[in-house]
Amino acid sequence: MSLPKLLNFIHGELLENKSGQSFDVINPATNEVIYQTEIADDFIKKQAIESAKQGFATWSAMSAVERSRILLKAVALLRERNDDLAKIEVLDTGKPIQEADCVDIETGADVIEYFAGLAPTQLGSQQTVGNDFFYTRKEPLGICAGIGAWNYPLQIACWKSGPALAAGNVLIFKPSEETPRGAVELAKIFIEAGMPAGVFNVVHGAGEVGQWLTTHSDIEKVSFTGEVGTGQKVMQSAASNLKEVTMELGGKSPLIVFDDAEITEAVSAAMLGNFYTQGEVCTNCTRVYVQRSVYDEFIEELKNRTENNIVMGDPLDPNVNLGALISKKHLALVLNYIELGKQQGATVLTGGYQATPESAPNGNFVAPTIFVDCNDDMTIVKEEIFGPVMCVLPFDDEDDVIKRANNTELGLAAGVFSQNIKRAHRVIHQLNAGICWINSYGNSPAEMPVGGYKRSGIGRENGVETLNSYTQTKSIYVGMSQIESPF
Ligand code: NAD
């Protein structure tokens, strides 16, 4: 039986490539090939650029209100098709349907809706200088590229297209080769909503196609989500024609639990920030620092809830709350980190092994794993693992834990749990991280800018400033007085 084939989406339609080259997409919960995806060959790449140029001419000439109306129609379609889209995301990513159903599509739609609302609010300025004056216009950049990771495929496509398109740009989006379907569904929805062809094109492939986007001289900006190392390569390539970049990269974020915290709440946060999407979330709080006087209480509740409340298995089962890791390769990487943790002297409190749940025996499952007796020099405490692996570390003193929390090259997120309002703010202000939570963890509404400090990123997604980052300012000086010329 031949497998379904996913094509590149160019100029409003699915377009066959000329080379016939394609790659397999595998369901992480079964390790079966579920469909094949055609690679963007030279023909597709050329068409993608030509189409984007045409799309830009039409889209940028429309008023912001007209663009907004189309984006809002797409938002309504995303919400209407939530369940079908959620299922597509589960098959591609291995994450539980109980998450995809209420988070992935919804938070993607929220962001497009937010930027659709902001689009008509973009203002220029005017200022008098002597008898003359100048005014500014906010203009779009032109053709932008988005490159996505595999953990939130459709959501990432929405988060990048929302601000880019609202500001009048067009976007060529390359989803991760592990999860290419969601972006194509979004492209179809945009067309159905009345978006002109060429405004949102989708090209498929791995690093080579990504690299092509980052070096192409007609592309003005690259918004990238992925690993730090890949981000460095993307930035280097983007420098070839001085493209603007946004980098949403990895993290190794601290959660600090003080002795006056509500322990049950803090445990909820630690579990959400380590086991949601089977640990494959960039902002995860994989270093949990707990003040020594409440350490035992915290550990006891954490172990108990992890061992009793987590259900692994077929991610399409609505009762399952821990899904499969994206690939066999990634599974091996996570298991290798767990072995390293054991070798370097950390103690497994619970988990620490590959799991084979009855309902999905061939999937890439790792039991939710908690390490105690960790120290800050261990590899598992220093490096991003991107799996359900939490390290818990005791601390005594506020200043000391701030130093330890900041002792990393990464700076994506951080959390503090404390009932002492002064302490909570004082500590969070000293943490070198771009996305911070007090007595909460993981929420990321469209209105809130998100992005990393240090090696975790450059620029922001969401929030007002992101719309600005997809515009350039044109200053226009208007002479009203006679020109003074020595010539
Ligand atoms: P990755 O860096 O391996 O791949 C990301 C994307 O880059 C893929 O589409 C890939 O095909 C493409 N790519 C690979 N090589 C390229 C090159 N040389 N030039 C251009 N593109 C290239 O990342 P991943 O494994 O897909 O995702 C996991 C990582 O993403 C984690 O580190 C995670 O923390 C990070 N992430 C960050 C955020 C955030 O918002 N900060 C969100 C999600 C994931």
Coordinates of C-alpha atoms and ligand atoms in Angstrom, one line a residue:
M1 CA 0.0 0.0 0.0
S2 CA 1.4 3.4 -1.0
L3 CA 1.7 6.0 1.7
P4 CA 0.0 9.4 1.5
K5 CA 2.2 12.1 0.3
L6 CA 2.5 15.6 1.7
L7 CA 3.5 18.3 -0.8
N8 CA 5.1 21.7 -0.5
F9 CA 2.5 24.5 -0.4
I10 CA 3.3 27.2 -2.8
H11 CA 1.2 30.1 -4.1
G12 CA -2.1 28.9 -2.7
E13 CA -1.8 25.2 -3.6
L14 CA 0.0 21.9 -3.0
L15 CA 2.8 21.7 -5.6
E16 CA 4.7 18.6 -6.7
N17 CA 8.5 18.9 -6.8
K18 CA 10.5 17.9 -9.9
S19 CA 13.1 15.7 -8.3
G20 CA 10.6 13.3 -6.8
Q21 CA 12.6 13.3 -3.6
S22 CA 10.7 12.8 -0.3
F23 CA 11.3 11.7 3.3
D24 CA 9.3 9.6 5.7
V25 CA 7.4 11.0 8.7
I26 CA 7.1 8.7 11.6
N27 CA 4.5 8.5 14.4
P28 CA 6.5 8.7 17.6
A29 CA 4.0 6.6 19.5
T30 CA 4.2 3.6 17.1
N31 CA 7.4 4.2 15.1
E32 CA 5.4 3.5 11.9
V33 CA 5.9 5.7 8.8
I34 CA 2.6 7.6 8.5
Y35 CA 3.2 9.6 5.3
Q36 CA 5.9 10.9 3.1
T37 CA 6.8 14.5 2.5
E38 CA 8.3 15.9 -0.7
I39 CA 11.4 17.9 -0.3
A40 CA 11.6 21.5 -1.6
D41 CA 13.9 21.0 -4.6
D42 CA 15.3 23.8 -6.8
F43 CA 12.0 24.1 -8.7
I44 CA 10.0 24.5 -5.5
K45 CA 12.5 26.9 -4.0
K46 CA 12.3 29.1 -7.1
Q47 CA 8.5 29.0 -7.2
A48 CA 8.4 29.8 -3.4
I49 CA 10.4 33.0 -3.9
E50 CA 8.6 34.1 -7.1
S51 CA 5.2 33.5 -5.4
A52 CA 6.3 35.4 -2.3
K53 CA 7.2 38.4 -4.4
Q54 CA 3.8 38.4 -5.9
G55 CA 2.2 37.8 -2.6
F56 CA 4.0 40.7 -1.1
A57 CA 2.9 43.1 -3.8
T58 CA -0.7 42.3 -3.1
W59 CA -0.7 41.8 0.7
S60 CA 1.4 44.9 1.5
A61 CA -0.9 47.1 -0.6
M62 CA -3.9 46.0 1.4
S63 CA -5.0 48.1 4.3
A64 CA -4.2 46.8 7.8
V65 CA -8.0 46.4 8.4
E66 CA -8.4 44.2 5.3
R67 CA -5.4 42.1 6.4
S68 CA -6.8 41.9 9.9
R69 CA -10.2 40.7 8.6
I70 CA -8.6 37.8 6.7
L71 CA -6.5 36.8 9.7
L72 CA -9.5 36.8 11.9
K73 CA -11.4 34.5 9.5
A74 CA -8.4 32.1 9.7
V75 CA -8.6 32.2 13.5
A76 CA -12.2 31.2 13.4
L77 CA -11.4 28.3 11.0
L78 CA -8.5 27.2 13.3
R79 CA -10.9 27.1 16.2
E80 CA -13.6 25.3 14.2
R81 CA -11.2 22.6 13.2
N82 CA -9.5 22.4 16.6
D83 CA -10.1 18.6 17.1
D84 CA -9.0 17.5 13.7
L85 CA -5.9 19.7 13.8
A86 CA -5.1 18.5 17.4
K87 CA -5.2 14.9 16.1
I88 CA -2.7 15.8 13.3
E89 CA -0.4 17.3 15.9
V90 CA -0.6 14.2 18.1
L91 CA 0.2 11.8 15.2
D92 CA 3.2 14.0 14.2
T93 CA 4.6 14.8 17.7
G94 CA 3.6 12.0 20.0
K95 CA 2.1 14.4 22.6
P96 CA -1.1 13.6 24.4
I97 CA -4.4 14.6 22.8
Q98 CA -5.5 16.0 26.2
E99 CA -2.9 18.7 25.6
A100 CA -3.1 19.3 21.9
D101 CA -6.9 19.5 22.2
C102 CA -6.9 22.5 24.4
V103 CA -3.4 24.1 24.0
D104 CA -1.7 23.8 20.7
I105 CA -4.3 25.1 18.2
E106 CA -5.9 27.5 20.7
T107 CA -2.6 29.2 21.7
G108 CA -1.7 29.5 18.0
A109 CA -5.1 31.0 17.1
D110 CA -4.9 33.4 20.1
V111 CA -1.6 34.8 18.7
I112 CA -2.9 35.4 15.2
E113 CA -6.1 37.0 16.7
Y114 CA -4.0 39.2 18.9
F115 CA -1.8 40.5 16.0
A116 CA -4.8 40.8 13.7
G117 CA -6.2 43.2 16.3
L118 CA -3.0 45.1 16.6
A119 CA -2.3 45.5 12.9
P120 CA -4.5 48.6 12.3
T121 CA -3.0 50.3 15.4
Q122 CA 0.4 50.7 13.8
L123 CA 1.2 54.4 13.9
G124 CA 3.8 56.6 12.3
S125 CA 4.8 60.0 13.8
Q126 CA 5.1 63.5 12.7
Q127 CA 7.4 66.2 14.0
T128 CA 8.1 69.9 13.1
V129 CA 11.7 71.0 12.6
G130 CA 11.9 74.7 12.1
N131 CA 9.7 75.5 9.1
D132 CA 10.1 72.0 7.8
F133 CA 8.8 68.7 9.2
F134 CA 9.3 65.0 8.9
Y135 CA 7.0 62.0 9.3
T136 CA 7.6 58.3 9.7
R137 CA 5.9 55.3 8.2
K138 CA 6.1 51.8 9.6
E139 CA 6.6 49.6 6.5
P140 CA 6.9 45.9 6.3
L141 CA 10.3 44.2 5.7
G142 CA 9.3 42.2 2.7
I143 CA 9.7 38.4 2.4
C144 CA 10.4 36.8 5.8
A145 CA 11.4 33.2 6.6
G146 CA 10.2 31.1 9.6
I147 CA 12.0 28.0 10.6
G148 CA 10.3 25.8 13.2
A149 CA 11.0 23.1 15.8
W150 CA 9.1 19.9 16.2
N151 CA 7.6 20.3 19.7
Y152 CA 4.7 22.7 18.9
P153 CA 4.6 22.6 15.1
L154 CA 1.3 24.3 14.3
Q155 CA 1.6 26.7 17.2
I156 CA 5.1 27.8 16.1
A157 CA 3.8 28.4 12.6
C158 CA 1.0 30.6 14.0
W159 CA 3.3 32.5 16.4
K160 CA 5.6 33.3 13.4
S161 CA 2.9 34.1 10.8
G162 CA 0.7 36.1 13.1
P163 CA 3.0 39.2 13.6
A164 CA 4.8 38.8 10.3
L165 CA 1.6 38.8 8.2
A166 CA -0.2 41.4 10.4
A167 CA 2.6 43.9 9.6
G168 CA 2.2 43.3 5.9
N169 CA 5.1 40.9 5.3
V170 CA 4.9 37.5 3.6
L171 CA 6.3 34.4 5.1
I172 CA 8.0 31.3 3.7
F173 CA 7.8 28.8 6.5
K174 CA 9.8 25.6 6.9
P175 CA 8.4 23.3 9.6
S176 CA 10.6 20.7 11.2
E177 CA 11.1 17.7 9.0
E178 CA 9.8 15.6 11.9
T179 CA 6.4 17.4 12.0
P180 CA 5.6 19.0 8.6
R181 CA 1.8 18.6 8.4
G182 CA 0.5 21.3 10.8
A183 CA 2.0 24.2 8.8
V184 CA 0.4 22.9 5.6
E185 CA -3.0 22.8 7.3
L186 CA -2.5 26.4 8.4
A187 CA -1.6 27.4 4.8
K188 CA -4.8 25.8 3.5
I189 CA -6.8 27.7 6.2
F190 CA -5.2 31.0 5.3
I191 CA -6.2 30.5 1.6
E192 CA -9.7 29.5 2.6
A193 CA -9.9 32.7 4.7
G194 CA -9.3 34.7 1.6
M195 CA -5.5 35.4 1.9
P196 CA -3.9 36.1 -1.4
A197 CA -1.7 33.3 -2.9
G198 CA 2.0 33.6 -2.0
V199 CA 1.5 35.3 1.4
F200 CA 2.2 32.1 3.3
N201 CA 4.2 29.4 1.5
V202 CA 5.4 26.2 3.1
V203 CA 8.7 24.5 2.1
H204 CA 9.7 21.1 3.4
G205 CA 13.1 19.6 4.2
A206 CA 15.8 19.4 6.8
G207 CA 18.8 21.7 7.5
E208 CA 19.7 22.2 3.8
V209 CA 16.3 23.8 3.0
G210 CA 16.6 25.8 6.2
Q211 CA 20.0 27.0 5.2
W212 CA 18.8 28.0 1.8
L213 CA 16.2 30.3 3.5
T214 CA 18.9 31.8 5.7
T215 CA 21.2 32.7 2.8
H216 CA 18.7 33.8 0.1
S217 CA 19.2 37.4 -0.8
D218 CA 15.5 38.2 -1.3
I219 CA 14.7 37.2 2.3
E220 CA 14.9 40.1 4.8
K221 CA 14.4 38.4 8.1
V222 CA 14.6 34.9 9.6
S223 CA 12.6 33.9 12.7
F224 CA 14.1 30.7 14.0
T225 CA 13.0 28.3 16.8
G226 CA 15.3 25.4 17.6
E227 CA 18.6 24.5 19.3
V228 CA 21.3 27.0 20.3
G229 CA 23.8 25.3 18.0
T230 CA 21.5 25.5 15.0
G231 CA 20.6 29.1 15.9
Q232 CA 24.3 30.0 15.7
K233 CA 24.5 28.5 12.2
V234 CA 21.4 30.4 11.1
M235 CA 22.7 33.7 12.4
Q236 CA 26.0 33.2 10.6
S237 CA 24.2 32.5 7.3
A238 CA 21.8 35.3 7.8
A239 CA 24.8 37.7 8.2
S240 CA 25.6 37.0 4.5
N241 CA 23.1 39.7 3.5
L242 CA 22.5 41.2 6.9
K243 CA 19.1 39.7 7.5
E244 CA 17.3 40.5 10.7
V245 CA 17.0 37.6 13.0
T246 CA 14.8 36.4 15.9
M247 CA 16.1 33.4 17.8
E248 CA 14.0 31.3 20.1
L249 CA 16.4 28.8 21.4
G250 CA 16.9 26.3 24.2
G251 CA 17.0 26.6 28.0
K252 CA 18.0 25.0 31.3
S253 CA 15.7 27.1 33.5
P254 CA 15.6 27.2 37.3
L255 CA 12.6 27.0 39.5
I256 CA 13.3 28.3 43.0
V257 CA 11.0 27.1 45.8
F258 CA 11.3 29.0 49.1
D259 CA 10.3 27.7 52.5
D260 CA 7.2 29.8 52.6
A261 CA 5.9 28.5 49.2
E262 CA 2.6 26.6 48.9
I263 CA 4.2 23.3 48.4
T264 CA 1.4 21.6 46.5
E265 CA 1.4 24.5 44.1
A266 CA 5.2 24.4 43.7
V267 CA 5.0 20.6 43.0
S268 CA 2.3 21.3 40.4
A269 CA 4.6 23.8 38.7
A270 CA 7.6 21.5 38.8
M271 CA 5.6 18.7 37.3
L272 CA 4.1 20.9 34.6
G273 CA 7.5 22.4 33.8
N274 CA 9.1 19.0 33.4
F275 CA 6.5 16.5 32.2
Y276 CA 4.2 18.6 30.0
T277 CA 4.7 17.5 26.3
Q278 CA 6.8 14.7 27.8
G279 CA 9.4 17.3 28.8
E280 CA 9.9 18.7 25.3
V281 CA 9.2 22.3 26.1
C282 CA 11.9 25.0 25.8
T283 CA 11.0 26.9 28.9
N284 CA 11.0 23.8 31.2
C285 CA 12.3 24.3 34.7
T286 CA 14.7 21.3 34.7
R287 CA 16.7 22.7 37.7
V288 CA 14.4 22.7 40.7
Y289 CA 16.0 24.4 43.7
V290 CA 14.2 23.7 46.9
Q291 CA 15.0 25.4 50.3
R292 CA 16.3 22.8 52.6
S293 CA 13.7 23.2 55.4
V294 CA 10.9 22.1 53.0
Y295 CA 13.0 19.8 50.8
D296 CA 11.7 16.5 52.3
E297 CA 8.1 17.6 52.2
F298 CA 8.5 18.7 48.5
I299 CA 10.2 15.5 47.5
E300 CA 7.7 13.3 49.1
E301 CA 4.7 15.0 47.4
L302 CA 6.6 15.2 44.1
K303 CA 7.4 11.4 44.1
N304 CA 4.0 10.5 45.2
R305 CA 2.2 12.5 42.5
T306 CA 4.7 11.5 39.8
E307 CA 4.3 7.8 40.6
N308 CA 0.5 7.9 40.9
N309 CA -0.8 10.6 38.6
I310 CA 1.1 10.0 35.4
V311 CA -0.5 7.9 32.6
M312 CA 1.8 6.9 29.7
G313 CA 0.5 5.3 26.6
D314 CA -1.3 5.9 23.3
P315 CA -1.3 9.7 23.0
L316 CA -4.7 9.6 21.3
D317 CA -6.2 8.1 24.5
P318 CA -7.7 11.1 26.4
N319 CA -6.6 9.7 29.7
V320 CA -2.9 9.7 28.7
N321 CA -1.0 12.6 30.1
L322 CA 2.6 11.7 29.1
G323 CA 3.3 11.0 25.4
A324 CA 6.1 9.6 23.3
L325 CA 9.4 11.4 22.5
I326 CA 9.7 12.7 19.0
S327 CA 12.1 10.0 17.6
K328 CA 14.2 7.0 18.4
K329 CA 17.3 9.2 18.0
H330 CA 16.0 11.6 20.6
L331 CA 14.9 8.8 22.9
A332 CA 18.5 7.4 22.8
L333 CA 19.8 10.9 23.6
V334 CA 17.5 11.3 26.7
L335 CA 18.3 7.8 27.9
N336 CA 22.0 8.6 27.5
Y337 CA 21.6 11.7 29.7
I338 CA 19.9 9.5 32.3
E339 CA 22.8 7.1 32.3
L340 CA 25.2 10.0 32.7
G341 CA 23.3 11.2 35.7
K342 CA 23.6 7.9 37.3
Q343 CA 27.3 7.6 36.5
Q344 CA 28.0 11.0 37.8
G345 CA 26.4 10.2 41.2
A346 CA 22.9 11.5 41.1
T347 CA 20.2 9.3 42.6
V348 CA 17.1 8.3 40.7
L349 CA 14.1 9.2 42.9
T350 CA 11.7 7.7 40.4
G351 CA 11.7 6.7 36.7
G352 CA 15.0 6.5 35.0
Y353 CA 14.2 4.0 32.3
Q354 CA 12.6 3.5 28.9
A355 CA 8.9 2.6 29.2
T356 CA 6.8 0.3 27.1
P357 CA 3.2 1.1 27.9
E358 CA 0.7 -1.6 26.9
S359 CA -1.3 0.7 24.6
A360 CA 1.8 1.9 22.7
P361 CA 4.5 -0.7 23.1
N362 CA 6.6 0.4 20.2
G363 CA 6.7 4.1 21.0
N364 CA 9.5 6.3 22.3
F365 CA 8.6 6.5 26.0
V366 CA 10.7 7.5 28.9
A367 CA 9.2 7.1 32.4
P368 CA 9.0 10.5 34.2
T369 CA 12.4 10.8 35.8
I370 CA 13.4 12.7 38.9
F371 CA 17.0 13.0 40.0
V372 CA 18.0 13.9 43.6
D373 CA 21.5 14.2 45.2
C374 CA 22.5 16.3 42.2
N375 CA 25.2 19.0 42.2
D376 CA 25.5 22.0 39.8
D377 CA 28.5 20.5 37.9
M378 CA 26.7 17.4 36.7
T379 CA 25.9 17.2 33.0
I380 CA 22.2 16.6 33.6
V381 CA 22.1 19.8 35.6
K382 CA 24.0 21.8 33.0
E383 CA 22.7 20.7 29.6
E384 CA 19.2 20.9 28.1
I385 CA 17.9 17.3 27.9
F386 CA 14.5 18.0 26.3
G387 CA 12.8 15.0 27.9
P388 CA 10.9 14.2 31.1
V389 CA 13.9 14.5 33.3
M390 CA 13.9 16.8 36.4
C391 CA 16.9 17.6 38.7
V392 CA 16.0 18.6 42.3
L393 CA 18.7 20.5 44.3
P394 CA 18.5 21.8 47.9
F395 CA 19.6 25.3 48.8
D396 CA 20.0 27.3 52.0
D397 CA 20.5 30.9 51.2
E398 CA 18.7 33.4 48.9
D399 CA 21.9 35.0 47.5
D400 CA 23.5 31.7 46.9
V401 CA 20.6 30.2 45.0
I402 CA 20.4 33.3 42.8
K403 CA 24.1 32.8 41.9
R404 CA 23.5 29.1 41.2
A405 CA 20.4 29.7 39.1
N406 CA 22.3 32.2 37.0
N407 CA 25.4 30.1 36.6
T408 CA 24.6 28.9 33.1
E409 CA 25.1 30.2 29.5
L410 CA 21.3 29.9 28.9
G411 CA 18.6 32.3 30.1
L412 CA 15.3 31.4 28.7
A413 CA 12.9 31.1 31.7
A414 CA 12.8 31.1 35.5
G415 CA 10.3 30.7 38.3
V416 CA 10.0 31.6 41.9
F417 CA 7.6 30.2 44.5
S418 CA 7.2 32.2 47.7
Q419 CA 4.3 33.9 49.6
N420 CA 6.6 36.7 50.5
I421 CA 5.8 39.3 47.9
K422 CA 9.0 41.3 48.3
R423 CA 11.2 38.3 48.2
A424 CA 9.5 36.9 45.1
H425 CA 10.0 40.1 43.1
R426 CA 13.5 40.8 44.5
V427 CA 14.7 37.4 43.4
I428 CA 13.0 37.3 40.0
H429 CA 14.5 40.7 39.2
Q430 CA 18.0 39.2 39.7
L431 CA 17.5 36.1 37.6
N432 CA 19.0 36.4 34.1
A433 CA 16.1 35.1 32.1
G434 CA 13.6 36.5 29.6
I435 CA 10.4 34.6 30.6
C436 CA 9.7 34.6 34.4
W437 CA 6.9 33.4 36.5
I438 CA 6.0 34.0 40.2
N439 CA 3.8 31.4 41.8
S440 CA 3.0 30.0 38.4
Y441 CA 4.8 28.3 35.5
G442 CA 4.5 27.9 31.8
N443 CA 1.6 30.2 30.9
S444 CA 2.4 32.2 27.8
P445 CA -0.5 34.4 26.7
A446 CA -0.3 36.2 23.3
E447 CA 0.0 39.6 25.1
M448 CA 3.2 38.7 26.9
P449 CA 6.5 39.0 25.1
V450 CA 8.6 35.8 25.3
G451 CA 12.3 35.2 24.4
G452 CA 15.6 34.4 25.9
Y453 CA 18.5 36.1 27.7
K454 CA 22.1 35.1 27.0
R455 CA 22.4 32.1 24.6
S456 CA 18.7 31.3 24.8
G457 CA 17.8 33.8 22.1
I458 CA 17.6 37.2 20.4
G459 CA 14.4 39.2 20.0
R460 CA 10.9 38.3 21.2
E461 CA 7.8 36.6 20.1
N462 CA 4.3 37.8 21.1
G463 CA 3.5 41.1 22.7
V464 CA 3.4 44.5 21.0
E465 CA 7.2 44.7 20.4
T466 CA 7.1 41.7 18.1
L467 CA 4.8 43.5 15.6
N468 CA 7.4 46.3 15.6
S469 CA 10.2 43.8 14.9
Y470 CA 8.4 42.9 11.6
T471 CA 8.4 46.5 10.4
Q472 CA 11.0 49.1 9.4
T473 CA 10.7 52.8 9.9
K474 CA 10.9 55.1 7.0
S475 CA 11.6 58.8 7.8
I476 CA 10.4 61.3 5.3
Y477 CA 11.7 64.9 5.6
V478 CA 9.5 67.5 3.9
G479 CA 11.1 70.8 3.0
M480 CA 8.7 73.8 3.4
S481 CA 11.4 76.5 3.3
Q482 CA 13.9 77.5 0.6
I483 CA 16.9 75.2 0.4
E484 CA 20.1 76.9 1.6
S485 CA 22.9 75.9 -0.9
P486 CA 26.5 77.1 -1.1
F487 CA 26.5 75.9 -4.7
Ligands
NAD1 P1 16.8 22.0 15.7 O1 17.7 23.2 15.9 O2 17.4 20.7 15.5 O3 15.9 22.3 14.4 C1 15.1 23.4 14.3 C2 14.8 23.7 12.8 O4 16.0 24.1 12.2 C3 14.3 22.5 12.0 O5 13.3 23.0 11.2 C4 15.5 22.1 11.2 O6 15.2 21.4 10.0 C5 16.2 23.4 11.0 N1 17.6 23.4 10.7 C6 18.5 22.5 11.0 N2 19.7 22.8 10.5 C7 19.6 24.1 10.0 C8 20.5 25.0 9.4 N3 21.8 24.7 9.3 N4 20.0 26.1 8.9 C9 18.7 26.4 9.0 N5 17.8 25.6 9.6 C10 18.3 24.4 10.0 O7 15.8 22.0 16.9 P2 14.7 20.9 17.2 O8 15.4 19.7 17.7 O9 13.7 20.9 16.1 O10 13.9 21.6 18.4 C11 14.3 21.4 19.8 C12 15.0 22.7 20.3 O11 14.2 23.8 20.0 C13 15.3 22.7 21.8 O12 16.6 23.2 22.0 C14 14.3 23.7 22.3 O13 14.6 24.3 23.5 C15 14.1 24.6 21.2 N6 12.9 25.4 21.2 C16 12.9 26.7 21.6 C17 11.7 27.4 21.7 C18 11.6 28.8 22.1 O14 10.6 29.5 21.9 N7 12.7 29.4 22.7 C19 10.5 26.8 21.4 C20 10.5 25.4 21.0 C21 11.7 24.7 20.9

